[in-house]
DNA sequence: GTCTATAGTGCGATAGAC
DNA sequence: GTCTATCGCACTATAGAC
């Protein structure tokens, strides 16, 4: 890597190109899936050329991994931002926010990423790490909430929060499946969330 | 289709070949994923030839769909069998049975199928239909359980059962993600199930 | 019905001009 | 850094012998 020879401004431009490519890839993946999207598809969608793309990514697999990684990190930072606010939302509100915060397109590509992760160790590692990060953030928040709102003792709150976070993550993942494949934001989803909210309140 | 010209015995043999191919495909998908598995891989794994395989399936896509369909139907019939017994299991026991009844390999290919379903309408329809079937079976069972064990009134039980079934399905789907990518049957999973069991008891 | 062999196609990645 | 052009490969699906 000879990054030192590049002018400093180009680092920002490189990041811009990178995002341009990843966003084009995202649109292609929504349309045709990660497996059936060719590099030619991404060049057409991005308006760039194959040669250009291969200066920013070493392979198609790297584009796929980076797209998934960006998607995962957006979800993690969105969660961190939400629990970082002073509002101290309940687990039920947290679940609703998680469910509402993801678009159907994101849910679709997320499912594709899970599928890829079953056979791509790099991607599996990324998914596991980010998912653990989300679960830990949820657990930390639930622990605070259990103490502050529910008046639990600290040690009890800690162990309850761990189990609660794991369940919230499982429901969240199930909601992603539902949003991607069933495409609902219909009444059933609303009652589902409301019902689950009672259960986790 | 000229099925009439075949001797009657061969119908059973055809089904046998079909299963032989699908089981070989399943092993390939576990190893390399649906996208990266070639027909040549399936011929090698099954011990058959390409020509033979194409007399049983019109395309690779059809093999992929059939594999997923078989997997989905196995889960649905397993569920139907479990709730069909006279034991009247609680929702918590149902969840545990659902979680334990799927192998990691099945979970992996299930995730791949979800990913494919995001861009393949045929597969999406199969997944949605089977998932709805499972949810309906769970709802019907929960309704009976709510009346018989919890003493709920019929109309209350019906509406509660619908929400409960949707949540159980979401948790179940989350558990599939977990089993496929995290590969756990560790202590965390046990406490998770036990904890969720309390919640759904 | 099953085999071998191959036709035909589309892909990922690179070379070299600018 | 980006383009055009293309190489070489791997793949799906079929043809024809048995």
Coordinates of C-alpha atoms (C1' of nucleotides) in Angstrom, one line a residue:
Chain A
X1 CA 0.0 0.0 0.0
X2 CA 1.5 3.4 -1.0
X3 CA -1.0 5.7 0.7
X4 CA 1.8 8.1 1.6
X5 CA 2.3 9.2 -2.1
X6 CA -1.3 10.4 -2.3
X7 CA -2.3 14.0 -1.7
X8 CA -4.1 14.5 1.6
X9 CA -7.4 15.7 0.0
X10 CA -7.8 12.4 -1.9
X11 CA -8.4 10.5 1.3
X12 CA -11.7 12.2 1.6
X13 CA -12.4 11.6 -2.1
X14 CA -11.5 8.0 -1.7
X15 CA -14.0 7.6 1.1
X16 CA -16.6 9.3 -1.1
X17 CA -15.9 6.9 -4.0
X18 CA -16.1 4.0 -1.6
X19 CA -19.5 5.1 -0.4
X20 CA -20.6 5.7 -3.9
X21 CA -19.7 2.1 -4.8
X22 CA -21.2 0.6 -1.6
X23 CA -24.5 2.4 -2.1
X24 CA -24.7 1.3 -5.7
X25 CA -23.9 -2.3 -4.6
X26 CA -26.6 -2.0 -1.9
X27 CA -29.2 -1.1 -4.6
X28 CA -28.0 -4.0 -6.8
X29 CA -28.2 -6.4 -3.8
X30 CA -31.8 -5.4 -3.1
X31 CA -32.7 -6.0 -6.7
X32 CA -30.8 -9.2 -7.5
X33 CA -29.2 -10.5 -4.3
X34 CA -25.5 -10.6 -3.4
X35 CA -24.9 -13.8 -5.3
X36 CA -26.5 -12.8 -8.6
X37 CA -25.1 -9.3 -8.6
X38 CA -22.1 -9.1 -11.0
X39 CA -19.3 -6.5 -10.8
X40 CA -20.7 -5.3 -14.1
X41 CA -24.0 -4.6 -12.4
X42 CA -22.3 -2.5 -9.8
X43 CA -20.3 -0.6 -12.4
X44 CA -23.5 0.2 -14.3
X45 CA -25.3 1.2 -11.1
X46 CA -22.5 3.4 -9.8
X47 CA -21.6 5.0 -13.1
X48 CA -18.0 3.9 -12.6
X49 CA -15.9 1.4 -14.5
X50 CA -14.6 -2.0 -13.5
X51 CA -11.0 -0.7 -13.4
X52 CA -12.0 2.0 -11.0
X53 CA -13.8 -0.2 -8.7
X54 CA -10.9 -2.6 -8.4
X55 CA -8.7 0.2 -7.2
X56 CA -11.0 0.6 -4.2
X57 CA -11.8 -3.0 -3.5
X58 CA -9.6 -6.0 -4.1
X59 CA -12.5 -8.4 -5.0
X60 CA -16.2 -8.7 -5.3
X61 CA -16.2 -10.5 -2.0
X62 CA -14.7 -7.5 -0.3
X63 CA -17.5 -5.3 -1.7
X64 CA -20.0 -7.7 -0.3
X65 CA -18.3 -7.8 3.1
X66 CA -18.0 -4.0 3.3
X67 CA -21.6 -3.5 2.3
X68 CA -22.7 -5.8 5.1
X69 CA -20.3 -4.3 7.5
X70 CA -21.6 -0.8 6.8
X71 CA -25.2 -2.0 7.3
X72 CA -24.3 -3.7 10.6
X73 CA -22.5 -0.7 11.9
X74 CA -25.3 1.6 11.1
X75 CA -27.6 -0.4 13.2
X76 CA -25.2 -0.6 16.1
X77 CA -24.6 3.2 16.1
X78 CA -28.3 3.9 15.8
X79 CA -28.9 1.7 18.8
X80 CA -26.1 3.4 20.7
X81 CA -27.5 6.8 19.9
X82 CA -30.9 5.8 21.0
X83 CA -29.9 4.4 24.4
X84 CA -27.4 7.2 24.8
X85 CA -30.2 9.7 25.0
X86 CA -31.4 10.8 28.5
X87 CA -34.9 9.4 28.0
X88 CA -34.2 6.0 29.5
X89 CA -36.6 4.1 27.2
X90 CA -38.2 0.9 28.4
X91 CA -37.2 -2.4 26.8
X92 CA -40.5 -2.3 25.0
X93 CA -39.8 1.1 23.5
X94 CA -36.3 -0.1 22.6
X95 CA -37.8 -3.0 20.7
X96 CA -40.1 -0.7 18.8
X97 CA -37.3 1.6 17.9
X98 CA -35.2 -1.3 16.7
X99 CA -38.1 -2.6 14.6
X100 CA -38.9 0.8 13.1
X101 CA -35.3 1.8 12.5
X102 CA -34.7 -0.7 9.7
X103 CA -36.1 -0.3 6.2
X104 CA -37.3 -3.2 4.2
X105 CA -34.4 -2.9 1.8
X106 CA -31.9 -3.0 4.7
X107 CA -33.8 -6.0 6.2
X108 CA -33.5 -7.8 2.8
X109 CA -29.8 -7.2 2.5
X110 CA -29.4 -8.2 6.1
X111 CA -31.0 -11.5 5.4
X112 CA -28.7 -12.0 2.5
X113 CA -25.7 -11.2 4.7
X114 CA -26.8 -13.8 7.2
X115 CA -27.0 -16.3 4.5
X116 CA -23.5 -15.4 3.2
X117 CA -22.2 -15.5 6.8
X118 CA -23.1 -19.2 7.0
X119 CA -20.2 -20.0 4.6
X120 CA -18.0 -16.9 4.8
X121 CA -15.9 -16.9 8.0
X122 CA -15.0 -13.2 7.6
X123 CA -18.6 -12.2 7.3
X124 CA -19.7 -14.5 10.1
X125 CA -17.1 -12.9 12.4
X126 CA -18.4 -9.5 11.5
X127 CA -22.0 -10.4 12.1
X128 CA -21.3 -12.2 15.4
X129 CA -19.2 -9.3 16.7
X130 CA -21.7 -6.6 15.8
X131 CA -24.6 -8.7 17.1
X132 CA -22.8 -9.2 20.4
X133 CA -22.2 -5.5 20.5
X134 CA -25.8 -4.8 20.1
X135 CA -26.8 -7.3 22.7
X136 CA -24.3 -5.9 25.1
X137 CA -25.6 -2.4 24.6
X138 CA -29.1 -3.6 25.1
X139 CA -28.1 -5.5 28.2
X140 CA -26.3 -2.5 29.7
X141 CA -29.3 -0.3 29.0
X142 CA -31.8 -2.8 30.5
X143 CA -29.7 -3.1 33.6
X144 CA -29.8 0.6 34.2
X145 CA -33.5 0.6 33.5
X146 CA -34.3 -2.3 35.8
X147 CA -32.5 -0.5 38.6
X148 CA -33.8 3.0 38.0
X149 CA -37.4 2.3 36.9
X150 CA -38.1 -1.1 38.4
X151 CA -36.1 -0.7 41.5
X152 CA -34.3 -4.0 41.2
X153 CA -31.1 -4.7 43.2
X154 CA -27.9 -4.3 41.2
X155 CA -26.9 -7.9 41.0
X156 CA -30.4 -9.1 40.2
X157 CA -30.7 -6.5 37.5
X158 CA -27.5 -7.5 35.9
X159 CA -28.4 -11.2 35.5
X160 CA -32.0 -10.3 34.4
X161 CA -30.8 -7.8 31.9
X162 CA -28.6 -10.4 30.2
X163 CA -31.5 -12.7 29.6
X164 CA -33.8 -9.9 28.6
X165 CA -31.2 -8.6 26.1
X166 CA -30.8 -12.0 24.5
X167 CA -34.6 -12.3 24.1
X168 CA -34.9 -8.8 22.7
X169 CA -32.2 -9.6 20.2
X170 CA -34.0 -12.8 19.1
X171 CA -37.3 -11.0 18.6
X172 CA -35.5 -8.2 16.8
X173 CA -33.9 -10.8 14.4
X174 CA -37.3 -12.4 13.9
X175 CA -38.8 -9.0 13.0
X176 CA -36.0 -8.5 10.4
X177 CA -37.1 -11.8 8.8
X178 CA -40.7 -10.6 8.9
X179 CA -40.0 -7.2 7.5
X180 CA -37.8 -8.6 4.7
X181 CA -40.0 -11.4 3.5
X182 CA -43.5 -10.4 4.5
X183 CA -43.0 -6.7 3.9
X184 CA -45.4 -5.7 6.5
X185 CA -46.0 -2.6 8.4
X186 CA -49.6 -3.7 8.6
X187 CA -52.0 -3.9 11.6
X188 CA -50.6 -7.3 12.5
X189 CA -47.2 -5.8 13.0
X190 CA -48.5 -3.0 15.2
X191 CA -50.4 -5.4 17.5
X192 CA -47.4 -7.7 17.5
X193 CA -45.1 -4.9 18.7
X194 CA -47.7 -3.7 21.2
X195 CA -48.2 -7.2 22.5
X196 CA -44.5 -7.9 22.8
X197 CA -44.1 -4.5 24.5
X198 CA -46.4 -5.7 27.3
X199 CA -44.4 -8.8 27.7
X200 CA -41.1 -6.9 27.9
X201 CA -42.5 -4.0 30.0
Chain B
X1 CA -44.7 -34.7 -18.8
X2 CA -45.0 -38.3 -19.9
X3 CA -45.3 -40.1 -16.6
X4 CA -47.8 -42.5 -17.9
X5 CA -45.2 -44.3 -20.0
X6 CA -43.1 -45.2 -17.0
X7 CA -43.5 -48.5 -15.1
X8 CA -45.2 -48.1 -11.8
X9 CA -42.3 -49.1 -9.7
X10 CA -40.1 -46.4 -11.1
X11 CA -42.2 -43.7 -9.4
X12 CA -40.8 -44.9 -6.1
X13 CA -37.3 -45.0 -7.6
X14 CA -37.7 -41.5 -8.9
X15 CA -38.6 -40.3 -5.5
X16 CA -35.5 -42.1 -4.2
X17 CA -33.3 -40.5 -6.7
X18 CA -34.8 -37.1 -6.0
X19 CA -34.1 -37.5 -2.3
X20 CA -30.6 -38.7 -3.1
X21 CA -30.0 -35.5 -5.1
X22 CA -31.6 -33.2 -2.5
X23 CA -29.6 -34.7 0.4
X24 CA -26.4 -34.3 -1.6
X25 CA -27.3 -30.7 -2.4
X26 CA -28.0 -30.1 1.3
X27 CA -24.5 -31.2 2.2
X28 CA -23.0 -29.0 -0.5
X29 CA -25.1 -26.0 0.7
X30 CA -23.9 -26.5 4.2
X31 CA -20.3 -26.5 3.0
X32 CA -20.3 -23.8 0.3
X33 CA -23.6 -22.1 0.3
X34 CA -26.4 -22.2 -2.3
X35 CA -24.8 -19.5 -4.4
X36 CA -21.3 -21.0 -4.6
X37 CA -22.5 -24.6 -5.0
X38 CA -22.3 -25.7 -8.7
X39 CA -24.2 -28.5 -10.3
X40 CA -20.8 -30.2 -10.7
X41 CA -20.5 -30.1 -6.9
X42 CA -23.8 -31.8 -6.5
X43 CA -23.0 -34.5 -9.1
X44 CA -19.8 -35.3 -7.2
X45 CA -21.5 -35.4 -3.8
X46 CA -24.4 -37.5 -5.1
X47 CA -22.4 -39.9 -7.2
X48 CA -24.7 -39.2 -10.1
X49 CA -24.0 -37.4 -13.4
X50 CA -25.1 -34.0 -14.6
X51 CA -27.3 -35.6 -17.2
X52 CA -29.0 -37.7 -14.6
X53 CA -29.7 -34.8 -12.4
X54 CA -31.2 -32.8 -15.2
X55 CA -33.8 -35.5 -15.8
X56 CA -35.1 -35.0 -12.2
X57 CA -34.8 -31.2 -12.0
X58 CA -35.1 -28.7 -14.7
X59 CA -32.5 -26.3 -13.4
X60 CA -30.2 -25.6 -10.5
X61 CA -32.8 -23.1 -9.2
X62 CA -35.3 -25.9 -8.9
X63 CA -32.9 -27.9 -6.8
X64 CA -32.4 -25.0 -4.5
X65 CA -36.1 -24.4 -4.2
X66 CA -36.8 -28.1 -3.6
X67 CA -34.1 -28.3 -1.0
X68 CA -35.5 -25.3 0.9
X69 CA -39.1 -26.6 0.5
X70 CA -38.2 -30.0 2.0
X71 CA -36.5 -28.3 4.9
X72 CA -39.5 -26.1 5.5
X73 CA -41.9 -28.9 5.3
X74 CA -39.9 -31.0 7.7
X75 CA -40.1 -28.3 10.3
X76 CA -43.8 -27.8 9.8
X77 CA -44.7 -31.5 10.0
X78 CA -42.4 -31.9 13.1
X79 CA -44.4 -29.1 14.7
X80 CA -47.7 -30.6 13.7
X81 CA -46.6 -33.9 15.2
X82 CA -45.5 -32.3 18.5
X83 CA -48.7 -30.3 19.1
X84 CA -50.8 -33.3 17.8
X85 CA -49.7 -35.4 20.8
X86 CA -52.0 -35.5 23.7
X87 CA -49.5 -33.9 26.1
X88 CA -50.7 -30.4 25.5
X89 CA -47.3 -28.7 26.0
X90 CA -47.1 -25.2 27.2
X91 CA -45.9 -22.4 24.9
X92 CA -42.6 -22.6 26.7
X93 CA -42.2 -26.3 26.0
X94 CA -43.2 -25.7 22.5
X95 CA -40.5 -23.1 22.1
X96 CA -37.9 -25.4 23.5
X97 CA -39.0 -28.2 21.2
X98 CA -38.8 -25.9 18.2
X99 CA -35.3 -24.7 19.2
X100 CA -34.0 -28.2 19.9
X101 CA -35.6 -29.8 16.8
X102 CA -33.4 -28.0 14.3
X103 CA -29.8 -28.9 13.7
X104 CA -27.1 -26.4 13.0
X105 CA -26.8 -27.5 9.4
X106 CA -30.5 -27.1 8.9
X107 CA -30.3 -23.6 10.5
X108 CA -27.5 -22.7 8.2
X109 CA -29.3 -23.7 5.0
X110 CA -32.4 -22.1 6.4
X111 CA -30.6 -18.8 6.6
X112 CA -29.4 -19.2 3.1
X113 CA -33.0 -19.9 2.0
X114 CA -34.1 -16.7 3.7
X115 CA -31.4 -14.8 1.8
X116 CA -32.4 -16.3 -1.5
X117 CA -36.1 -15.6 -0.8
X118 CA -35.4 -11.9 -0.7
X119 CA -34.9 -12.0 -4.5
X120 CA -36.6 -15.2 -5.6
X121 CA -40.4 -14.8 -5.6
X122 CA -41.1 -18.5 -5.7
X123 CA -38.9 -19.2 -2.7
X124 CA -40.3 -16.2 -0.9
X125 CA -43.8 -17.5 -1.4
X126 CA -42.8 -20.9 -0.1
X127 CA -41.2 -19.5 3.0
X128 CA -44.1 -17.2 3.7
X129 CA -46.7 -19.9 3.3
X130 CA -44.8 -22.4 5.5
X131 CA -44.1 -19.8 8.1
X132 CA -47.7 -18.8 8.2
X133 CA -48.6 -22.5 8.5
X134 CA -46.3 -22.8 11.5
X135 CA -47.6 -19.7 13.1
X136 CA -51.2 -20.8 12.6
X137 CA -50.5 -24.2 14.1
X138 CA -48.8 -22.6 17.1
X139 CA -51.7 -20.2 17.5
X140 CA -54.3 -23.0 17.3
X141 CA -52.4 -24.9 20.0
X142 CA -51.9 -21.9 22.2
X143 CA -55.6 -21.2 22.0
X144 CA -56.4 -24.6 23.3
X145 CA -53.8 -24.4 25.9
X146 CA -55.0 -21.0 27.1
X147 CA -58.5 -22.3 27.5
X148 CA -57.6 -25.7 29.0
X149 CA -54.7 -24.8 31.3
X150 CA -55.1 -21.1 31.9
X151 CA -58.9 -21.1 32.0
X152 CA -59.3 -18.2 29.6
X153 CA -62.5 -17.5 27.9
X154 CA -62.7 -18.6 24.3
X155 CA -62.7 -15.2 22.6
X156 CA -60.0 -13.9 24.8
X157 CA -57.9 -17.0 24.3
X158 CA -58.2 -16.6 20.5
X159 CA -56.9 -13.1 20.3
X160 CA -54.1 -13.7 22.9
X161 CA -53.1 -16.8 21.1
X162 CA -52.6 -14.9 17.8
X163 CA -50.2 -12.4 19.4
X164 CA -48.4 -15.1 21.4
X165 CA -47.9 -17.2 18.3
X166 CA -46.4 -14.3 16.4
X167 CA -44.0 -13.7 19.2
X168 CA -43.0 -17.3 19.5
X169 CA -42.3 -17.4 15.8
X170 CA -40.1 -14.3 16.0
X171 CA -38.1 -15.8 18.9
X172 CA -37.9 -19.1 17.0
X173 CA -36.5 -17.3 13.9
X174 CA -34.0 -15.4 16.1
X175 CA -32.9 -18.8 17.6
X176 CA -32.3 -20.1 14.1
X177 CA -30.0 -17.1 13.4
X178 CA -28.2 -17.8 16.6
X179 CA -27.8 -21.5 16.1
X180 CA -26.6 -21.0 12.5
X181 CA -24.1 -18.3 13.1
X182 CA -23.1 -18.6 16.8
X183 CA -23.3 -22.3 16.8
X184 CA -24.2 -22.5 20.4
X185 CA -25.7 -25.1 22.5
X186 CA -23.8 -23.6 25.4
X187 CA -25.0 -22.5 28.8
X188 CA -26.1 -19.1 27.5
X189 CA -28.6 -20.9 25.2
X190 CA -29.9 -23.0 28.0
X191 CA -30.5 -20.0 30.3
X192 CA -32.0 -18.1 27.3
X193 CA -34.6 -20.8 26.7
X194 CA -35.3 -21.2 30.3
X195 CA -35.7 -17.4 30.7
X196 CA -37.9 -17.1 27.6
X197 CA -39.9 -20.1 28.9
X198 CA -40.8 -18.1 32.0
X199 CA -41.9 -15.3 29.9
X200 CA -44.1 -17.4 27.8
X201 CA -45.4 -19.6 30.6
Chain C
dG1 C1' -32.4 -43.4 -17.2
dT2 C1' -27.8 -42.6 -17.0
dC3 C1' -23.5 -41.6 -18.7
dT4 C1' -19.6 -38.6 -21.2
dA5 C1' -18.4 -34.7 -23.6
dT6 C1' -19.1 -30.2 -24.9
dA7 C1' -21.5 -26.2 -26.6
dG8 C1' -22.5 -21.7 -25.3
dT9 C1' -22.5 -18.0 -21.9
dG10 C1' -21.3 -14.8 -18.4
dC11 C1' -18.2 -13.9 -14.9
dG12 C1' -14.1 -11.9 -12.1
dA13 C1' -10.1 -9.8 -12.6
dT14 C1' -6.2 -7.5 -15.2
dA15 C1' -3.4 -4.8 -18.8
dG16 C1' -2.3 -0.8 -20.7
dA17 C1' -3.6 3.8 -22.6
dC18 C1' -4.6 8.3 -20.9
Chain D
dG1 C1' -7.3 7.3 -10.7
dT2 C1' -10.1 6.0 -14.3
dC3 C1' -11.1 4.2 -18.5
dT4 C1' -11.7 0.4 -22.4
dA5 C1' -10.9 -4.0 -23.9
dT6 C1' -10.1 -8.6 -23.1
dC7 C1' -8.2 -12.9 -21.1
dG8 C1' -9.1 -17.1 -19.1
dC9 C1' -12.1 -19.6 -16.3
dA10 C1' -16.1 -21.9 -14.4
dC11 C1' -20.6 -22.5 -15.0
dT12 C1' -25.4 -24.2 -16.6
dA13 C1' -27.6 -26.9 -19.7
dT14 C1' -27.8 -30.1 -23.7
dA15 C1' -26.7 -33.8 -27.2
dG16 C1' -26.0 -38.2 -28.3
dA17 C1' -24.1 -42.9 -27.1
dC18 C1' -25.4 -46.8 -24.4

